[in-house]
Tab-separated table of C-alpha atoms in Angstrom:
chain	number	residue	atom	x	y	z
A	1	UNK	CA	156.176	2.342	-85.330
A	2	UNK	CA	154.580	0.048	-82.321
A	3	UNK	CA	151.291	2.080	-80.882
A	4	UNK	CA	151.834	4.083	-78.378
A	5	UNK	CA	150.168	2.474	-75.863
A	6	UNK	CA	151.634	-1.066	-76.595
A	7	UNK	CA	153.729	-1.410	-73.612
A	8	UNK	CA	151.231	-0.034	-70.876
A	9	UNK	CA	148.786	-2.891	-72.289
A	10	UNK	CA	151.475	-5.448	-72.068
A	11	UNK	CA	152.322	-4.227	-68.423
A	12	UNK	CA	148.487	-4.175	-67.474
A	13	UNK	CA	148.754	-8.452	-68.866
A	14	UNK	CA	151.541	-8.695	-65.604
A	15	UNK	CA	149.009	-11.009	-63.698
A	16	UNK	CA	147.978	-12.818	-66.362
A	17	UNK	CA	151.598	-13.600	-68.224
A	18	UNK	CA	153.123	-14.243	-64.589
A	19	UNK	CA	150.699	-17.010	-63.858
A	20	UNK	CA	151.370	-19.026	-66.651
A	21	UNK	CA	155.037	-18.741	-66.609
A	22	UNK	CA	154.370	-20.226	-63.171
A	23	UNK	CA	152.224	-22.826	-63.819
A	24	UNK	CA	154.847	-23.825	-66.731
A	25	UNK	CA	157.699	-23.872	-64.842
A	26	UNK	CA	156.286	-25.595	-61.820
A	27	UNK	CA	155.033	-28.911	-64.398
A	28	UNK	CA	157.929	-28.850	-66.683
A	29	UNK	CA	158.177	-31.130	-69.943
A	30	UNK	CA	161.360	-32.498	-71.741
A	31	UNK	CA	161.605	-33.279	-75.229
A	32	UNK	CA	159.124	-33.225	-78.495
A	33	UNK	CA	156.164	-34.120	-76.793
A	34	UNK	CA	154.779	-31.849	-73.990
A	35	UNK	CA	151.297	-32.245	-73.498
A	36	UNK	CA	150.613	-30.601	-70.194
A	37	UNK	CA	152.360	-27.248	-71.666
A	38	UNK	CA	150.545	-27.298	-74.357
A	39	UNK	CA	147.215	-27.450	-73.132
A	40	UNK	CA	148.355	-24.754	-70.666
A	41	UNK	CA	148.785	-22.402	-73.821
A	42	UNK	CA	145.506	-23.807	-75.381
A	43	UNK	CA	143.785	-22.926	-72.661
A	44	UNK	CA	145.338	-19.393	-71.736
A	45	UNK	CA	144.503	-18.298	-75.446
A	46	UNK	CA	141.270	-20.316	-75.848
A	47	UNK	CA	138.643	-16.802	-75.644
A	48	UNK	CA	140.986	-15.817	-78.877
A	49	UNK	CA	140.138	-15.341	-82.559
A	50	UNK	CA	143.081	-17.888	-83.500
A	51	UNK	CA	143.233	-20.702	-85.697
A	52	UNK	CA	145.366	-23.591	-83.717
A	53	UNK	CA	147.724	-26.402	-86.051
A	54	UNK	CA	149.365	-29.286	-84.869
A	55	UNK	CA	151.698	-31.643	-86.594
A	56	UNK	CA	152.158	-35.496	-86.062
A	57	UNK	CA	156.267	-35.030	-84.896
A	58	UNK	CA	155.802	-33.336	-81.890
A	59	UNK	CA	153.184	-31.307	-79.422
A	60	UNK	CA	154.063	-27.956	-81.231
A	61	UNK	CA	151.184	-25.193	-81.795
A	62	UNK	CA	151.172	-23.126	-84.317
A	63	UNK	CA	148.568	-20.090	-83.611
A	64	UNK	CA	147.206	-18.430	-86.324
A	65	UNK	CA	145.717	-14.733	-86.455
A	66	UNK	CA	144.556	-13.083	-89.644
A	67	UNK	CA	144.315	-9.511	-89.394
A	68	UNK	CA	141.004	-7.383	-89.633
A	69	UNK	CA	142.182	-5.105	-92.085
A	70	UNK	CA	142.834	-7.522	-95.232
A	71	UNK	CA	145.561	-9.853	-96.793
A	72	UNK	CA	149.137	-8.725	-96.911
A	73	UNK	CA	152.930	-10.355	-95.058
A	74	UNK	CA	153.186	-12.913	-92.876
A	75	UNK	CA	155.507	-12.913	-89.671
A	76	UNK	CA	156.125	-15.585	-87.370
A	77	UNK	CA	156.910	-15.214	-83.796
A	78	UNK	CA	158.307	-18.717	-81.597
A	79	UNK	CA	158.542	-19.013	-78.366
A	80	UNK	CA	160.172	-22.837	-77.342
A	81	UNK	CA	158.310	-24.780	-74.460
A	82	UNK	CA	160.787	-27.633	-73.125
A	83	UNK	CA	162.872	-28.405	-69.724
A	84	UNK	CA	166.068	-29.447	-68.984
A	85	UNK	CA	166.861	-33.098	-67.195
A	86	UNK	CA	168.749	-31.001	-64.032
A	87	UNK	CA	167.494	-30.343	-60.585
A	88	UNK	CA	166.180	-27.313	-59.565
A	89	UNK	CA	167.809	-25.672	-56.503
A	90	UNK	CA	165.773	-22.191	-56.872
A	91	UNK	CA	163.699	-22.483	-53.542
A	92	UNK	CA	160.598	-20.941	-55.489
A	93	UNK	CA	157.081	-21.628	-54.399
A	94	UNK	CA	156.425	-22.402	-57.919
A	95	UNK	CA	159.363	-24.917	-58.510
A	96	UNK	CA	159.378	-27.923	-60.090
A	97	UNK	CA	157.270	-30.997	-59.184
A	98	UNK	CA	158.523	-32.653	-61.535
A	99	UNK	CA	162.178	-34.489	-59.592
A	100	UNK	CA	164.992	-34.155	-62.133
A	101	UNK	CA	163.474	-31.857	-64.375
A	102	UNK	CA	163.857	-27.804	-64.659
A	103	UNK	CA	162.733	-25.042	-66.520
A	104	UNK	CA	166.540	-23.314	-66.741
A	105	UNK	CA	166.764	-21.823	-69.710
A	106	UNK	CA	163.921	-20.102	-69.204
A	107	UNK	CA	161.767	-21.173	-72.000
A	108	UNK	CA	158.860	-21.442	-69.424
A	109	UNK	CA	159.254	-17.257	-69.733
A	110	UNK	CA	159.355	-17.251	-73.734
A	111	UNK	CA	156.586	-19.366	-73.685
A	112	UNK	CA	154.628	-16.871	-71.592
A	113	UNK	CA	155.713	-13.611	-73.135
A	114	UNK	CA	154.437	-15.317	-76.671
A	115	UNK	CA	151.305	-15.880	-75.157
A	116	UNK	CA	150.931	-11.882	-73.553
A	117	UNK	CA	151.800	-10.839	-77.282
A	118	UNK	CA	149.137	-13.157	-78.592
A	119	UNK	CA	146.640	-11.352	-76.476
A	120	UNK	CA	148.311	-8.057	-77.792
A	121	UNK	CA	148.220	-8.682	-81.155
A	122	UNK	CA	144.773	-10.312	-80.785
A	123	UNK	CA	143.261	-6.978	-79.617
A	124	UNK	CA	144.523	-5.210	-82.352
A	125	UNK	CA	143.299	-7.681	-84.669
A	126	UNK	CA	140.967	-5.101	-87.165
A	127	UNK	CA	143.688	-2.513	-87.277
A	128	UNK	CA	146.135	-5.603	-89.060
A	129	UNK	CA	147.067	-6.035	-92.049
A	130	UNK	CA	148.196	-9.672	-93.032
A	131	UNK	CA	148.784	-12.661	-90.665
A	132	UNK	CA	150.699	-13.620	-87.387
A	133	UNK	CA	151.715	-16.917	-86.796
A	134	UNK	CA	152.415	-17.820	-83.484
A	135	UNK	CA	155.137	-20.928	-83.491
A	136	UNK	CA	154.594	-22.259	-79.377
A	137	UNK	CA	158.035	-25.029	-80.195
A	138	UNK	CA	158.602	-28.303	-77.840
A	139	UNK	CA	162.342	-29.942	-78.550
A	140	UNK	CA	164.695	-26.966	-78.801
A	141	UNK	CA	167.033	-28.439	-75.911
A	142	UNK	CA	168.731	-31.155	-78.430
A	143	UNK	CA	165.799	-32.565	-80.184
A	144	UNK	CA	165.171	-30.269	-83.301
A	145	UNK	CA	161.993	-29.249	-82.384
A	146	UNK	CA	162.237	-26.420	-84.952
A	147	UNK	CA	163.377	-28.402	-87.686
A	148	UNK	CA	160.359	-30.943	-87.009
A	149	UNK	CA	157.793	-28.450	-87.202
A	150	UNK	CA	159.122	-27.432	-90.236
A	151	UNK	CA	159.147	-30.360	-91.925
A	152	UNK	CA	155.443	-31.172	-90.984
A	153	UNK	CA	154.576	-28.195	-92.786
A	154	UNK	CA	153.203	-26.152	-89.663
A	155	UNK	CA	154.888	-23.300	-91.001
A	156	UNK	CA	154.279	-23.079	-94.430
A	157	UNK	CA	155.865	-23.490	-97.525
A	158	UNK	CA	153.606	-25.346	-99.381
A	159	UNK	CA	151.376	-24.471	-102.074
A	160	UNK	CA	148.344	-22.674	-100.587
A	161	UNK	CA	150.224	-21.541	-97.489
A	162	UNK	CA	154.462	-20.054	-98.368
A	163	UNK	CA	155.894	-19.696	-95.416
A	164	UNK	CA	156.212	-16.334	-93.408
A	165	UNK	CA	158.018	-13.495	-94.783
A	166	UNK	CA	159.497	-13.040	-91.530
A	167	UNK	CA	160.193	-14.778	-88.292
A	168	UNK	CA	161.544	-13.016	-84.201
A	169	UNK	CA	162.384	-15.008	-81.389
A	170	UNK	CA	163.207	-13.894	-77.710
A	171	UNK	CA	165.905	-15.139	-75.518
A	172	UNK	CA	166.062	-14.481	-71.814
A	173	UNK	CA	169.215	-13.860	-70.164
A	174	UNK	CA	168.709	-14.110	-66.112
A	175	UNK	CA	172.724	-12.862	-66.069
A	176	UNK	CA	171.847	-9.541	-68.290
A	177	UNK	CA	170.832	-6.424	-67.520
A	178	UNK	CA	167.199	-5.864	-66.339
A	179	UNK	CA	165.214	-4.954	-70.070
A	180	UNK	CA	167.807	-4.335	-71.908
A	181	UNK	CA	167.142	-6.170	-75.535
A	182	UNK	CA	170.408	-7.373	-77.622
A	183	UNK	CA	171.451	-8.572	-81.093
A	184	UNK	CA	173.492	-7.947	-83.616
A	185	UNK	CA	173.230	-8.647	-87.714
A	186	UNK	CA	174.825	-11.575	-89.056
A	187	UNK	CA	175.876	-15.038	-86.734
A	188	UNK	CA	174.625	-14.819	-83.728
A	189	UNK	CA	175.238	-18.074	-82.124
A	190	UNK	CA	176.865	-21.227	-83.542
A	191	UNK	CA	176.549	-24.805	-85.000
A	192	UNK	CA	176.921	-27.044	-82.261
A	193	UNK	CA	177.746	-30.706	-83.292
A	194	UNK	CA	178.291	-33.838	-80.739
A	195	UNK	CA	181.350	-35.728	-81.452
A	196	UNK	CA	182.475	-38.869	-79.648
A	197	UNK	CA	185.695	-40.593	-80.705
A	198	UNK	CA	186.697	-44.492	-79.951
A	199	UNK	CA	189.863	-45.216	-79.285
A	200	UNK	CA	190.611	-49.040	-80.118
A	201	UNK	CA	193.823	-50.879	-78.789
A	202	UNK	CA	194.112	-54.242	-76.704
A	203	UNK	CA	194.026	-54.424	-73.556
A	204	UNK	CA	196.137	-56.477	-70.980
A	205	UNK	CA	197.747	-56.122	-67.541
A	206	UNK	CA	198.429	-52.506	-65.566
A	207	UNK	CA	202.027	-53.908	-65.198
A	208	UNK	CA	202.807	-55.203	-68.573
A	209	UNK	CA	201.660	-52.117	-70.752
A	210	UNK	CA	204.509	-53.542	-73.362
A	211	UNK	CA	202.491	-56.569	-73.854
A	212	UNK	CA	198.958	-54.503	-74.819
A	213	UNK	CA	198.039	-51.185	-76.712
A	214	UNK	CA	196.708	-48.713	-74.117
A	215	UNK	CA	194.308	-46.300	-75.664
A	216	UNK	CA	194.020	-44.091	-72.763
A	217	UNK	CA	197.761	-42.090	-72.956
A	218	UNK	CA	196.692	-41.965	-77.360
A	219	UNK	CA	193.173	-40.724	-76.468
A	220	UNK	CA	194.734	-38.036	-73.986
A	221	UNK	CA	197.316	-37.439	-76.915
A	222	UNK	CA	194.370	-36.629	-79.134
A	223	UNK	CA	192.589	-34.125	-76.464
A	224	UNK	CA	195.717	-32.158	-76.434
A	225	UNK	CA	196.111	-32.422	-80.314
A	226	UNK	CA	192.600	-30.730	-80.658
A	227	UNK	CA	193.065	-27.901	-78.663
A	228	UNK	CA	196.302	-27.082	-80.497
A	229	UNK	CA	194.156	-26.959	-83.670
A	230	UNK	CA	191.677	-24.983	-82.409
A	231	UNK	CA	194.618	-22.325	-81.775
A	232	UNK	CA	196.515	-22.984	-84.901
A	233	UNK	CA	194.626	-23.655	-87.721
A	234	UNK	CA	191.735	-21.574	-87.619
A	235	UNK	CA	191.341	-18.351	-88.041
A	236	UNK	CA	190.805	-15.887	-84.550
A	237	UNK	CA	188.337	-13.924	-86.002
A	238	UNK	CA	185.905	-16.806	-87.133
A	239	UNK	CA	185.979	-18.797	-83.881
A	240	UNK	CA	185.700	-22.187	-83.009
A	241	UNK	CA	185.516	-23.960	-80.033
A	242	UNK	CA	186.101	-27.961	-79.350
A	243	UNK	CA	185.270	-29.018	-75.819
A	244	UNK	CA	186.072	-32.424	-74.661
A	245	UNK	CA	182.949	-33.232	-72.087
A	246	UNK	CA	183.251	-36.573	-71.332
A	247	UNK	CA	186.480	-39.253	-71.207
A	248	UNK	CA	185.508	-42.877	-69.983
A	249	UNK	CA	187.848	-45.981	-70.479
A	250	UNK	CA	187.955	-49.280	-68.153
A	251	UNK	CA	186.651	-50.525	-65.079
A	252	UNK	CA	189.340	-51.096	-62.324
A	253	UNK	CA	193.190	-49.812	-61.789
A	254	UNK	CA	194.863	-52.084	-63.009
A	255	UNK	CA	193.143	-53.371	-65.759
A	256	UNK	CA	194.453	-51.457	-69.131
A	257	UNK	CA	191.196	-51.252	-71.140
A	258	UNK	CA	190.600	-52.677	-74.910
A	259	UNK	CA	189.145	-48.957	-75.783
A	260	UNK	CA	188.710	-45.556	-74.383
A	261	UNK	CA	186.098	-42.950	-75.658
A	262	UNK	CA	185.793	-38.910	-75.534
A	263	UNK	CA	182.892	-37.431	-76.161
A	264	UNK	CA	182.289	-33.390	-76.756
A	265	UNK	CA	181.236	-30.686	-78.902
A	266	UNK	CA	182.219	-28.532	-81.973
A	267	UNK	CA	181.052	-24.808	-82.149
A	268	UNK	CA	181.775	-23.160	-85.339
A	269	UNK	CA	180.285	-19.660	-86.478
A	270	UNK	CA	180.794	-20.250	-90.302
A	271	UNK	CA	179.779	-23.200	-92.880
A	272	UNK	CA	183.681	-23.440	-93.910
A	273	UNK	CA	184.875	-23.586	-90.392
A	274	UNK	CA	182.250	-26.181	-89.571
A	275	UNK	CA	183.323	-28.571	-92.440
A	276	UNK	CA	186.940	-27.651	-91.795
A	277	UNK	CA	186.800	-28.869	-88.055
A	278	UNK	CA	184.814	-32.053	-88.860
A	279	UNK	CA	187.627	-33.204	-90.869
A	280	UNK	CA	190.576	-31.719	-88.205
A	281	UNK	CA	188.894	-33.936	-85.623
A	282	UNK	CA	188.290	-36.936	-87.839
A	283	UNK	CA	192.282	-36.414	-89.159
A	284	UNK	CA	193.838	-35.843	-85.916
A	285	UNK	CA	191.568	-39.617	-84.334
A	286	UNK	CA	192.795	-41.769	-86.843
A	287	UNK	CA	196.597	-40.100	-87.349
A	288	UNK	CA	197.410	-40.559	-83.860
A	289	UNK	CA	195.777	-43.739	-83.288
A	290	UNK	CA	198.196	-44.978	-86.008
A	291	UNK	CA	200.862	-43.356	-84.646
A	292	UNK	CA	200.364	-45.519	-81.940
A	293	UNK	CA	199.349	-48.557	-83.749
A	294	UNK	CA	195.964	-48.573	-83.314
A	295	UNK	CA	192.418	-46.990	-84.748
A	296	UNK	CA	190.091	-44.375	-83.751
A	297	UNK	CA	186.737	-43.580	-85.350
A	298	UNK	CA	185.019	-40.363	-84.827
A	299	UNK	CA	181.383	-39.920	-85.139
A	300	UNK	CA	179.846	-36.780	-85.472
A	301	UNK	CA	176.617	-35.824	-85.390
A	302	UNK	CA	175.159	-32.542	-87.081
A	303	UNK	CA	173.739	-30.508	-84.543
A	304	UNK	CA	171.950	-27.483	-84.766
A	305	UNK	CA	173.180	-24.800	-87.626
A	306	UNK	CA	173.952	-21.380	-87.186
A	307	UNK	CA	171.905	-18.625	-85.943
A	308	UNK	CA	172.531	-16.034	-88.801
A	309	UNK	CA	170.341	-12.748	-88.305
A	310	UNK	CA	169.096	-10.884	-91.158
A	311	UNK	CA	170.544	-7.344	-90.741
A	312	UNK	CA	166.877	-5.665	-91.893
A	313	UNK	CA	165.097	-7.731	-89.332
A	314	UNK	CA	168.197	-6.438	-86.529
A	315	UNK	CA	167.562	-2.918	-87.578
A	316	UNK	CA	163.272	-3.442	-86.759
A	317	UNK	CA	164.392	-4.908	-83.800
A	318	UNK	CA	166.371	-2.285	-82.194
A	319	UNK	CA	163.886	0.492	-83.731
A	320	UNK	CA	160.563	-1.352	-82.354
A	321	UNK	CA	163.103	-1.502	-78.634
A	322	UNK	CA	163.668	1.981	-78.675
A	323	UNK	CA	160.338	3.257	-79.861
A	324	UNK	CA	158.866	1.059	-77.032
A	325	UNK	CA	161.405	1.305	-74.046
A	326	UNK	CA	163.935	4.078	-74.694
A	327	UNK	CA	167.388	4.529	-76.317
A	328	UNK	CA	169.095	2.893	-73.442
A	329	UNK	CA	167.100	-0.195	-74.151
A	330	UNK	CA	169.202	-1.523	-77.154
A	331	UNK	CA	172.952	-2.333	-77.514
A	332	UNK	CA	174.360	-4.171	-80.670
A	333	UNK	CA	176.744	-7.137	-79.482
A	334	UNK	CA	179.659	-6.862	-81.089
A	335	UNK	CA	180.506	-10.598	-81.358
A	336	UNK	CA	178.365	-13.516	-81.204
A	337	UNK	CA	177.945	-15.705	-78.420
A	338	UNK	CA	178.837	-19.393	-78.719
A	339	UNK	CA	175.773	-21.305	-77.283
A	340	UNK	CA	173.553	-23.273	-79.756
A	341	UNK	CA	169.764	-22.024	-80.657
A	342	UNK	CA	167.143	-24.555	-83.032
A	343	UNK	CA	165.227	-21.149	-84.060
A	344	UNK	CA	168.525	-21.425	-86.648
A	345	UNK	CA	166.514	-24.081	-88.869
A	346	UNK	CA	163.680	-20.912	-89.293
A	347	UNK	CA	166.009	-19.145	-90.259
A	348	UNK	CA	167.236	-20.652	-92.906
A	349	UNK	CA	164.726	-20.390	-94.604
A	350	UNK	CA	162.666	-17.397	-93.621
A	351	UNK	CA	164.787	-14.003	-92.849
A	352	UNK	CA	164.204	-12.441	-89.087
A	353	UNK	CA	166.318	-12.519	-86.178
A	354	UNK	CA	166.157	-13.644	-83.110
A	355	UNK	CA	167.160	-11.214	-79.373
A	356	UNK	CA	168.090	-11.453	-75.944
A	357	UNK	CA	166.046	-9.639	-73.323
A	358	UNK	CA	167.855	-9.197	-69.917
A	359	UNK	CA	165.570	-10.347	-66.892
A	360	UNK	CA	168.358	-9.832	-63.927
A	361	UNK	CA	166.335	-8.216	-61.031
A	362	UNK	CA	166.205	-4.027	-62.150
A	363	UNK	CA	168.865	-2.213	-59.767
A	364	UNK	CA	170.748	-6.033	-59.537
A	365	UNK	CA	174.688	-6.744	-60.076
A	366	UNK	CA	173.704	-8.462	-62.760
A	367	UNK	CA	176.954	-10.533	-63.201
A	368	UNK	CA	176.827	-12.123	-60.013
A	369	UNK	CA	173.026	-13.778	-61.151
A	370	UNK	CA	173.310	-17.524	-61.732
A	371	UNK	CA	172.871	-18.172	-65.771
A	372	UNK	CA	171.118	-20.535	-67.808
A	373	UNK	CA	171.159	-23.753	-67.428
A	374	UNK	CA	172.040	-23.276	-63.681
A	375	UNK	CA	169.685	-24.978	-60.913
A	376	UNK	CA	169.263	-21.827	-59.131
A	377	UNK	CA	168.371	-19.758	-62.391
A	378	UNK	CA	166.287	-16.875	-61.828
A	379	UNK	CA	163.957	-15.098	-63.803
A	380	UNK	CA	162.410	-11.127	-62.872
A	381	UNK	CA	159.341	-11.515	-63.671
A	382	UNK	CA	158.738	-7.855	-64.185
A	383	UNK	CA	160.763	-8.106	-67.399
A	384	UNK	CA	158.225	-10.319	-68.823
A	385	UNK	CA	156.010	-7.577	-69.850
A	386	UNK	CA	158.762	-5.904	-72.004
A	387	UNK	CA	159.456	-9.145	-74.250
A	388	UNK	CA	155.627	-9.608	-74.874
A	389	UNK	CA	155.381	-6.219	-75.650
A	390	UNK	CA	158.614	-6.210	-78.329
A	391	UNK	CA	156.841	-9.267	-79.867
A	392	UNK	CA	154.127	-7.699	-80.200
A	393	UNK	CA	155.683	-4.556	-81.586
A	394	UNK	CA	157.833	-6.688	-84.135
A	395	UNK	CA	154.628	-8.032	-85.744
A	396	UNK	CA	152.386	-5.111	-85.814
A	397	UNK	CA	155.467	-3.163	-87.204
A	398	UNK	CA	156.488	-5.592	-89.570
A	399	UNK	CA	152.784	-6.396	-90.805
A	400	UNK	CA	152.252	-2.599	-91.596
A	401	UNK	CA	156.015	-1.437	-92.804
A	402	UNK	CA	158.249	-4.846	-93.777
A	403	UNK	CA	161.229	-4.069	-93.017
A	404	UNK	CA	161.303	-0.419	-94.077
């Protein structure tokens, strides 16, 4: 079990954990490479007994702390680092400076609770056991941070250094209930893959439609065709979802355009599913394009995977939640939830799980709080405390027990 006194020391880090969420979220960063957050970690953790690795792909840190007590596992905790390109419309004395750029999705929070459970972890350092890896990730909003550092080797798997033998990530959820920690064992959230389809016809005069090949009505026809799929030939309890984001075709009214384009995204929750909708959307593009006499091409790119949670590292989590916070601390989600998440290329290939940790103001109807990726999002900082202290607890627990 987590020591006792793991949350009090987590709460006594409020100042310190508040101040650089702050100063993160009031500089925010997009992308693989951000240098400002970085050094804002670096410099937070630089009194610590860590060893710090950077690859050449992005501005990710991996932290490294090797326990007092000898060799033994390895778990990795990750907290992400990037913006989104949106406003912000919070009002905050701490909002961004940066115009067009906002910390929404709250990774400025993750990035702070990892740091608080650095300082934890770091304090317990002779009573360890093994080694904590610390995984501070630019890139997860579309740009594969995750998968990047993986591939420079920041996590392991090579010869003198495997990778971990376990990995936890926290989510925030500003629409949840105040510290109340989530998950459940298996998918958790999906693949997400961008599609965009070209319709291809000829174009020609608004009042002579006979005389062109309008692709507009045939890419319309193919918007409806995919949502009758998505109803009728997949299966209800493995879900799917196929949004059409985007439609764009000509430039005046009454000009009938040469092409017209959609552009969107697949969600799938299974590796079948995925596959299986790839080829319903690339099918149903081409049939009805040559239904109509012309072509369609769809081009899909593979997004992230999904986020499958091992069920041993979903049974430490909601033990270490309880033992730290109280029964009423923990619920198992019964279904998964159909947003996208990077930490899915970790695990694949090292078993853990990743949680959501409700930051809604305590006493707060917590369904009337904007969500992520709003421009008024909102984040209690009070919460903070409790995911720096889970972190915390899942490494010190999973360094002395595994996932016994």
């Amino acid at each position: 079990m987590p020591d006792e006194t793991l949350f009090a020391d987590a709460r006594a880090l409020t100042a310190e954990i508040t101040a650089l969420r702050r100063a993160i979220h009031a500089e925010p960063e997009l992308g693989l490479h951000t240098p400002r957050t970085r050094d804002k970690v670096r410099d937070a953790l630089a009194d610590l007994p860590l060893e710090w690795s950077e690859g050449p792909s992005t501005t990710g840190l991996v932290a490294t702390l090797k326990g007092g007590a000898g060799e033994g596992r390895c778990v990795l905790l990750r907290g992400d680092m990037d913006a989104l390109p949106m406003p912000e419309e919070t009002g905050l004395d701490f909002a961004s400076t940066v115009p067009g750029t906002m910390h929404a999705c709250g990774h400025d929070a993750h990035t702070a609770m990892l740091a608080g459970a650095v300082r934890l972890l770091c304090e317990r350092r002779d009573s360890l056991k093994g080694e904590v890896r610390f995984m501070f990730q630019p890139g997860e909003e579309g740009h594969h941070g995750a998968r990047h550092m993986l591939n420079d080797g920041l996590l392991g798997g090579t010869a003198g250094r495997p990778l971990p033998d376990a990995a936890f990530a926290l989510h925030v959820m500003p629409n949840a209930p105040h510290g109340l920690v989530a998950g459940r064992a298996g998918p958790l959230m999906a693949a997400a893959d961008p599609f965009e389809i070209t319709v291809r016809g000829r174009g020609g005069h608004a009042s002579m439609p006979h005389f062109a090949l309008d692709p507009v009505p045939v890419a319309a026809e193919i918007v409806l065709a995919l949502q009758s799929a998505v109803t009728r030939q997949f299966d209800a309890h493995d879900p799917v979802v196929c949004t059409i984001a985007r439609i764009d075709a000509g430039t005046t009214h009454n000009v009938i355009p040469d092409t017209a384009s959609l552009r969107g995204t697949l969600r799938s929750l299974s590796p079948r599913h995925r596959a299986k909708l790839h080829d319903t959307v690339r099918r149903a593009a081409s049939g009805i394009a040559e239904a109509h006499g012309m072509t369609a091409e769809a081009a899909i790119t593979p997004g992230f995977p999904v986020t499958i949670c091992d069920a041993r590292a979903v049974e430490l989590g909601a033990a270490t939640t309880r033992a730290l916070f109280g029964e009423p601390a923990w619920r198992t989600l019964d279904r998964p939830i159909m947003g996208a998440e990077d930490f899915s290329y970790v695990l694949e290939q090292v078993p853990g799980a990743m949680f959501f940790l409700g930051v809604a103001p305590e006493g707060a109807d917590y369904q009337a709080c904007e969500g992520i990726h709003s421009t008024r999002m909102m984040v209690d900082e009070t919460a903070l405390p409790r995911g720096a202290a889970l972190l915390a607890g899942l490494g010190e627990r999973f360094l002395a027990d595994g996932f016994a």
